[in-house]
Coordinates of C-alpha atoms in Angstrom, one line a residue:
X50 CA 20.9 189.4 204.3
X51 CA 18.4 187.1 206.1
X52 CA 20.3 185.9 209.1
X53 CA 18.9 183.0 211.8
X54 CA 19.8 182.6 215.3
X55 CA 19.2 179.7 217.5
X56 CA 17.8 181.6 220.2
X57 CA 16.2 178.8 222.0
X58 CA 19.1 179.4 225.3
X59 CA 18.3 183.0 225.4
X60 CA 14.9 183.7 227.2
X61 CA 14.8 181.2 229.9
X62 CA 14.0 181.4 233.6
X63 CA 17.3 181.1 236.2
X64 CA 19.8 181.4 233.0
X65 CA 23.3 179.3 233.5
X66 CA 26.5 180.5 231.7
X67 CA 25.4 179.5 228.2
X68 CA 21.8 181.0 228.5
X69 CA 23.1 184.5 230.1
X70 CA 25.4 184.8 227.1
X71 CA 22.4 184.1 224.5
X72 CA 20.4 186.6 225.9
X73 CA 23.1 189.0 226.7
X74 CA 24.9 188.7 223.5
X75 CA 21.3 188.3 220.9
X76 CA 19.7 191.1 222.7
X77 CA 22.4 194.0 222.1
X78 CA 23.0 193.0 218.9
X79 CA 19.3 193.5 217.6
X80 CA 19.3 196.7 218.9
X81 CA 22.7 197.9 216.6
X82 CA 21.9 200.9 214.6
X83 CA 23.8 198.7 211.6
X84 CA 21.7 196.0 212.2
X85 CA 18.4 197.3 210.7
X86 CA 20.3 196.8 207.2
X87 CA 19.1 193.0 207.6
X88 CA 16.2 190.6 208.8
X89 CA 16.6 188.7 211.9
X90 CA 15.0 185.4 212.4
X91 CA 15.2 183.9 215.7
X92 CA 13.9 180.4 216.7
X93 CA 12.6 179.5 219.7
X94 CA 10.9 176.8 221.2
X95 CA 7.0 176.8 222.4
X96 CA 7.3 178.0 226.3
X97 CA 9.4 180.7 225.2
X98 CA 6.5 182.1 223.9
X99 CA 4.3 181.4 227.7
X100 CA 7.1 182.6 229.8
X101 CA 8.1 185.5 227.4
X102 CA 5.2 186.8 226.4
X103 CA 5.2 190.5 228.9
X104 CA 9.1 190.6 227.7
X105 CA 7.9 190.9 224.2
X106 CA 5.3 193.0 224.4
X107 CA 7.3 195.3 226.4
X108 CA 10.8 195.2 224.5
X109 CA 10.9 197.5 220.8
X110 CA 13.2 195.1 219.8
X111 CA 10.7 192.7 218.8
X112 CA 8.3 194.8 217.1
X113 CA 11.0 196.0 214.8
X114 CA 9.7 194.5 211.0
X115 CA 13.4 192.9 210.4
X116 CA 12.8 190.8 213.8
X117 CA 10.9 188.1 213.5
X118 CA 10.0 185.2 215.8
X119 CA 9.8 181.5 214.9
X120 CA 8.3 178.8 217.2
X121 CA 9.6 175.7 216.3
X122 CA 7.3 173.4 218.3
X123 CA 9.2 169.9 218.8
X124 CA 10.4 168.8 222.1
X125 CA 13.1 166.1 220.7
X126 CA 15.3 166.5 217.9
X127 CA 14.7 170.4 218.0
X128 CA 18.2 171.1 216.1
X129 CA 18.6 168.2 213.6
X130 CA 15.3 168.2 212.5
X131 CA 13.2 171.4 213.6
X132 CA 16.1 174.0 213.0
X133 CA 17.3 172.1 210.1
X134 CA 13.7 172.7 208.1
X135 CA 13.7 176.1 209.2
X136 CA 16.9 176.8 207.5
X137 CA 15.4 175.7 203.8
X138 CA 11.9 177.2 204.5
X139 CA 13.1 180.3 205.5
X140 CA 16.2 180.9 203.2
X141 CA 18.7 181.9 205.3
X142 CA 22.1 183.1 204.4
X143 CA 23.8 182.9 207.7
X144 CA 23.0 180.6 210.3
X145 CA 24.2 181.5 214.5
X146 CA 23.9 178.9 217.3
X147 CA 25.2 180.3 220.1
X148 CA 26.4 177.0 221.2
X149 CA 27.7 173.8 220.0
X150 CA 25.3 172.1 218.0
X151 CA 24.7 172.6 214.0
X152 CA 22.4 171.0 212.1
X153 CA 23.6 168.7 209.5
X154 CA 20.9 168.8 207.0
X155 CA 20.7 172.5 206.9
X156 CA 20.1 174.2 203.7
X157 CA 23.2 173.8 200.5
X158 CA 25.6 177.1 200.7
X159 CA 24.6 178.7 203.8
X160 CA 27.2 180.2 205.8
X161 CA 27.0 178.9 209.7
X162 CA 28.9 180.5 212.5
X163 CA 28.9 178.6 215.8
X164 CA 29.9 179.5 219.3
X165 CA 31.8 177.2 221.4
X166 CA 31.9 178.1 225.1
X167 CA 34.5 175.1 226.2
X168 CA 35.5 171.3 225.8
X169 CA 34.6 170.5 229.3
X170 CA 33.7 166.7 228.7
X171 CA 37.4 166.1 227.0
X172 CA 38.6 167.4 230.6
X173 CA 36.6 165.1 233.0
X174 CA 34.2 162.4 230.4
X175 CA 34.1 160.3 233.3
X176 CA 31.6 162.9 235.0
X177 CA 29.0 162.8 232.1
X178 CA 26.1 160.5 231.6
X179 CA 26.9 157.7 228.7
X180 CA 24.2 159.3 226.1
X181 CA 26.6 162.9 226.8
X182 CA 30.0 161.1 226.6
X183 CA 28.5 160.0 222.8
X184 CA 26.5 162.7 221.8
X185 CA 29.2 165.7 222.8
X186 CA 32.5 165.0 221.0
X187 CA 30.5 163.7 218.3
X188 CA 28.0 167.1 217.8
X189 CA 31.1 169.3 219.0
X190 CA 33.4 168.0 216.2
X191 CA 31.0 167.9 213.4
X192 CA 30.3 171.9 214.5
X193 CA 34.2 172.9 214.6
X194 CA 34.7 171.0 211.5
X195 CA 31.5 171.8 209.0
X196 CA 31.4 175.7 210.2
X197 CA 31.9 178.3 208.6
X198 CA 33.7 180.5 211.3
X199 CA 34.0 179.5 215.3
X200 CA 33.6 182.0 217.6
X201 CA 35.5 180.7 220.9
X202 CA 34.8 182.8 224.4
X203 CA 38.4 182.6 225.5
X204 CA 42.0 181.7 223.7
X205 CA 42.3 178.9 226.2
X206 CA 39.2 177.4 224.5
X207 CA 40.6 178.2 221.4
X208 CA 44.0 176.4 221.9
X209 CA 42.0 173.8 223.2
X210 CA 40.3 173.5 219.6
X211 CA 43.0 173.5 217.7
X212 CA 44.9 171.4 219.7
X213 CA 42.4 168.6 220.5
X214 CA 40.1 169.0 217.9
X215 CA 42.4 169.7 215.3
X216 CA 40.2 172.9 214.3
X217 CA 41.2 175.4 211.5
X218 CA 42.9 178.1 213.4
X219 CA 42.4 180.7 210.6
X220 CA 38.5 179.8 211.3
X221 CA 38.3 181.1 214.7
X222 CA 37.7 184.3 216.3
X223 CA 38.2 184.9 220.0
X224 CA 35.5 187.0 221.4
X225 CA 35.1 187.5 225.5
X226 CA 32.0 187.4 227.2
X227 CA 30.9 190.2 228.7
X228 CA 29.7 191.4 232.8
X229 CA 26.4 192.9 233.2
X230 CA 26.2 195.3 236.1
X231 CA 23.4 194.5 238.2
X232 CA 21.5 197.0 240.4
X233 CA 18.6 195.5 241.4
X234 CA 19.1 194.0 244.6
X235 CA 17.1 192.7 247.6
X236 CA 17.4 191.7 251.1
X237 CA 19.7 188.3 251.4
X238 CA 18.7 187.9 255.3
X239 CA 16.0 185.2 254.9
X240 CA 19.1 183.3 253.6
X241 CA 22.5 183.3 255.3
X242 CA 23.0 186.0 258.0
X243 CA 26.4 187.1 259.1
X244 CA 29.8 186.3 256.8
X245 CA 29.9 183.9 254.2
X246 CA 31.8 183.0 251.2
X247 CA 29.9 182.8 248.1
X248 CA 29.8 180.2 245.1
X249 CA 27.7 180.9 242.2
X250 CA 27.2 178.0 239.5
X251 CA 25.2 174.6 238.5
X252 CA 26.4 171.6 241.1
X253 CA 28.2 169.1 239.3
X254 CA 31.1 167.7 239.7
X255 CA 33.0 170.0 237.3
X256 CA 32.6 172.9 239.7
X257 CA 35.2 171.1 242.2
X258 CA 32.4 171.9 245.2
X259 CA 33.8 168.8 247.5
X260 CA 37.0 170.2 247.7
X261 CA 35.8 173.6 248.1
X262 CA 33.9 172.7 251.0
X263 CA 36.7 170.8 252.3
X264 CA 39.0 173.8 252.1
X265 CA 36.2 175.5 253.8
X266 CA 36.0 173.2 256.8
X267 CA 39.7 174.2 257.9
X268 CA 38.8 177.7 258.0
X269 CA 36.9 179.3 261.3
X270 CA 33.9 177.9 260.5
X271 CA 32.3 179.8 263.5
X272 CA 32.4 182.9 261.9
X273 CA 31.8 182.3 258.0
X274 CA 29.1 180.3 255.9
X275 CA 29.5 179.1 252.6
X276 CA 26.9 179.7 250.3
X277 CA 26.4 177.8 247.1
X278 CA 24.2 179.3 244.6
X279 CA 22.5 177.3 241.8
X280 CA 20.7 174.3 240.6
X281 CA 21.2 170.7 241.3
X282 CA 23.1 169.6 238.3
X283 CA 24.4 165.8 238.1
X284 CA 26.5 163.1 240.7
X285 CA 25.9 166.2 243.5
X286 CA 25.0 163.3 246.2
X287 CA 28.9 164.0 248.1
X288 CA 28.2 167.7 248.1
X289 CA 25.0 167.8 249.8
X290 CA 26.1 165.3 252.3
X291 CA 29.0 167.3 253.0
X292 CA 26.8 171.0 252.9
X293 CA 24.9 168.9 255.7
X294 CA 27.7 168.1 258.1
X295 CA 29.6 171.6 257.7
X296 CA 28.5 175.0 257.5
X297 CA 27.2 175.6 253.9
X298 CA 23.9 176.8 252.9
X299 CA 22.7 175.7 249.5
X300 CA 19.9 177.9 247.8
X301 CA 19.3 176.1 245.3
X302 CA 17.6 178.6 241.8
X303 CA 16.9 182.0 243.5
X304 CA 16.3 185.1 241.5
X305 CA 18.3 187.7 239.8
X306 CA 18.0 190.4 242.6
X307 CA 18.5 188.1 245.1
X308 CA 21.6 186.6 243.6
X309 CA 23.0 189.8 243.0
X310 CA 22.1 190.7 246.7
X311 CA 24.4 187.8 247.9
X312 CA 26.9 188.6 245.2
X313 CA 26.9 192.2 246.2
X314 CA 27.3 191.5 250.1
X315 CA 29.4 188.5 250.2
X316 CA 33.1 188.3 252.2
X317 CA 34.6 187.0 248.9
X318 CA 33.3 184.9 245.8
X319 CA 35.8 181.9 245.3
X320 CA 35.6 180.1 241.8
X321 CA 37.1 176.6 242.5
X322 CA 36.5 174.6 239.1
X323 CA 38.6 172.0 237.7
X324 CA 38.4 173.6 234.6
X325 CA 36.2 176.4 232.4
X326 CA 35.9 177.8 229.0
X327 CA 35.5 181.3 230.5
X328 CA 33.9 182.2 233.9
X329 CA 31.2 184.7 233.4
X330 CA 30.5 184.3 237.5
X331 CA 34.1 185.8 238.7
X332 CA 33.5 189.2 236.6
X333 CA 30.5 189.2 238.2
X334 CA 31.9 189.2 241.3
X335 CA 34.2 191.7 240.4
X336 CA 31.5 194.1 239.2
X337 CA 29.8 193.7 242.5
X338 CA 33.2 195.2 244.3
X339 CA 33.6 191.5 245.8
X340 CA 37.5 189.9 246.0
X341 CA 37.6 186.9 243.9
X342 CA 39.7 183.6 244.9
X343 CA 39.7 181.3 242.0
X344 CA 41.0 178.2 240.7
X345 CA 43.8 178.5 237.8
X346 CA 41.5 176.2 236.2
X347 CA 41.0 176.2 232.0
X348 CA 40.2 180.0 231.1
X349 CA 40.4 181.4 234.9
X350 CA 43.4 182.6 235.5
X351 CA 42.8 184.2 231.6
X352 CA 40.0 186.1 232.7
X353 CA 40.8 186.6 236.2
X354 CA 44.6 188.1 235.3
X355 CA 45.9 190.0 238.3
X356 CA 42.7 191.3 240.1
X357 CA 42.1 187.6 241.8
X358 CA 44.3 185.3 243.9
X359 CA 44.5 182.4 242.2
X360 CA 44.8 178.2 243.4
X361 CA 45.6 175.1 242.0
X362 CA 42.1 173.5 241.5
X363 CA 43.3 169.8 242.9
X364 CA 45.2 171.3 245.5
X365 CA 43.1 171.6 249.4
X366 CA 45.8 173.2 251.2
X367 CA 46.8 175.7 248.8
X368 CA 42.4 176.7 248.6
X369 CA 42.3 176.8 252.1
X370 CA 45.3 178.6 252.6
X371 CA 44.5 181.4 249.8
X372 CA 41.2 181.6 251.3
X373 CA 42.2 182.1 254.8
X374 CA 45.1 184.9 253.4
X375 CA 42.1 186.9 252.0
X376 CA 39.8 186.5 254.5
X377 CA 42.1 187.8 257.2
X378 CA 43.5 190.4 255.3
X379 CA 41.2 193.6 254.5
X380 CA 44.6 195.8 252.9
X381 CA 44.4 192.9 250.4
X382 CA 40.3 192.5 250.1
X383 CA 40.7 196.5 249.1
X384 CA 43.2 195.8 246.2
X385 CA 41.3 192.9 245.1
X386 CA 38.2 195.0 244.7
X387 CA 39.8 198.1 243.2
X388 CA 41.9 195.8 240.7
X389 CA 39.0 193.8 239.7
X390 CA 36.3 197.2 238.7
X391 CA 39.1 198.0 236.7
X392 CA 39.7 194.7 235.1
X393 CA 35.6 194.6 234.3
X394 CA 36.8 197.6 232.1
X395 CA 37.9 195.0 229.2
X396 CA 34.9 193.0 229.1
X397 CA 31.8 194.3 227.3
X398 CA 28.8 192.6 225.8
X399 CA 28.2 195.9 223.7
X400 CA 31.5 194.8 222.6
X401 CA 30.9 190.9 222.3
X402 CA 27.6 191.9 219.9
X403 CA 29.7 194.0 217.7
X404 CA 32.1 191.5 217.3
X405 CA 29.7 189.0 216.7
X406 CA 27.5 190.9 214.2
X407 CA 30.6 191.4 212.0
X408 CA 31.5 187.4 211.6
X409 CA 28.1 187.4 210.8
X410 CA 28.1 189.9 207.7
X411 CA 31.7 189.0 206.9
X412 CA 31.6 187.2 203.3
X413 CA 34.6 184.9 204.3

């Protein structure tokens, strides 16, 4: 079976949610035993090739004979028109984007699986740019509705499919993400010194980071920092200001050891987002031995289940005040941590890839 991937998310430099599942998810399931039966094309686009080019060398994985690499070297129109060509040239039989974006003039009869991470932008459109408000719903339908199976990271976002986007339940599989467990790690110091709370994620205004730090103003703000982790995103103006006036150090992109280096060291990792389609950072955190304090938002309190303390994501008072009651309690930090390194148990990407590979065989 010749099977492509859209791979152009997976091998890119400070990886968001989507990215860090492409890779995480693409990689492992290369390297099943079963997968030898069939060839592997993955497309890319051209500075994969410059940034990637020591990581090739230097995995087997690509020097296997049923993995092969295709550039496909637009900058525009890279799905609808680059991937689309591919899919006739090369003659593929099963077609993966690991996000939410088919082609619609791919080749007659191919089977196309595509992986929806959430429907964010049904939650809050008034937060995306015009060109996103058109070009989302519009791409995101046309993928639940013209492929062959859906792979959806949480049932939330599978509910939310059905429900809003009138998707063919019998279509969708439910596959988790998974939590890689860091070790490299390096000194944080040339970046917040003493306590701090830690937020790891793009700035937008999805990620609720105004009312976080608002919460975070009523707490002793002499003896805790709160540091946010991750690019500047979109409308982030308010959340600078306000990272200004209190005491909140933004990194901005930092690297893996360092980020797992304030992951591994922080006070507590608090999620406070309006809503997600899973919430990769929070198992993270749990992995690290960190207590997480997280917004009910979308999947959260799904993924998070009893080893978090949960919040309602509009509410100030009831952040603060969940903050504050595991800050100041260490009985309660202690649970939190031993709960959530055995709630990390459930969520594998070893497991993720074998699920995956099997929609991908699967005849129906």
């Amino acid at each position: 079976m010749r099977i492509g991937i859209d791979a152009s998310r997976a091998f890119v430099d400070n990886p968001t949610g989507t990215e860090r599942y492409s890779y995480e998810v693409i990689t492992r399931l290369l390297k099943l035993p079963e997968a030898k039966k069939h060839t592997w094309i993955l497309y890319v686009r051209p500075q994969f090739l410059i940034s990637n080019f020591k990581f090739l060398n230097n995995d087997q994985m690509f020097k296997c004979p049923n993995v092969q690499i295709r550039e496909i070297p637009l900058s525009r129109l890279w799905t609808q028109v680059g991937l689309a060509a591919r899919t006739w040239v090369d003659d593929l039989d099963v077609l993966w984007v690991p996000a939410h974006t088919l082609p619609v003039l791919r080749k007659l009869g191919i089977r196309t699986v595509v992986t929806v991470h959430g429907l964010e932008y049904e939650w809050l459109p008034e937060y995306e740019n015009w060109l996103q408000r058109w070009y989302l719903p519009l791409s995101t339908k046309y993928a639940v509705m013209s492929a062959s199976r859906i792979i959806a990271v949480s049932e939330f976002t599978k509910r939310q499919l059905v429900e809003r986007l009138g998707a063919d339940e019998r279509k969708i599989a439910v596959i988790h993400e998974g939590v890689t467990r860091q070790r490299l790690e390096t000194s944080v110091q040339r970046l917040v010194k003493g306590k701090y709370l830690l937020f790891v994620g793009t700035i937008q205004p999805r990620k609720n980071l105004v009312r976080l730090i608002e919460a975070f103003s009523r707490l002793d703000a002499r003896r805790y920092t709160l540091v946010i982790v991750g690019k500047l995103g979109w409308m982030y103006d308010e959340v600078v200001t306000l990272a200004k006036k209190h005491k909140v150090v933004i990194t901005g992109c930092i690297n893996e050891a360092e980020r797992y280096g304030l992951l591994r060291n922080a006070l507590v990792y608090v999620q406070p987002s309006i809503t997600e389609g899973f919430g990769l950072p929070v198992l993270e955190a749990m992995a690290a031995g960190v207590p997480v304090v997280s917004s009910s938002g979308g999947a959260l309190a799904e993924v998070v289940g009893d080893a978090g303390v949960l919040f309602e994501p509009y509410d100030v008072n009831d952040m603060s005040h969940k903050l504050s009651l595991v800050i100041h309690s260490h009985s309660l930090q202690e649970e939190l941590i031993k709960k959530g390194r055995e709630r990390v148990k459930q969520f594998s990407w070893e497991k993720a890839a074998r699920e995956t590979y099997r929609i991908l065989i699967s005849k129906s």
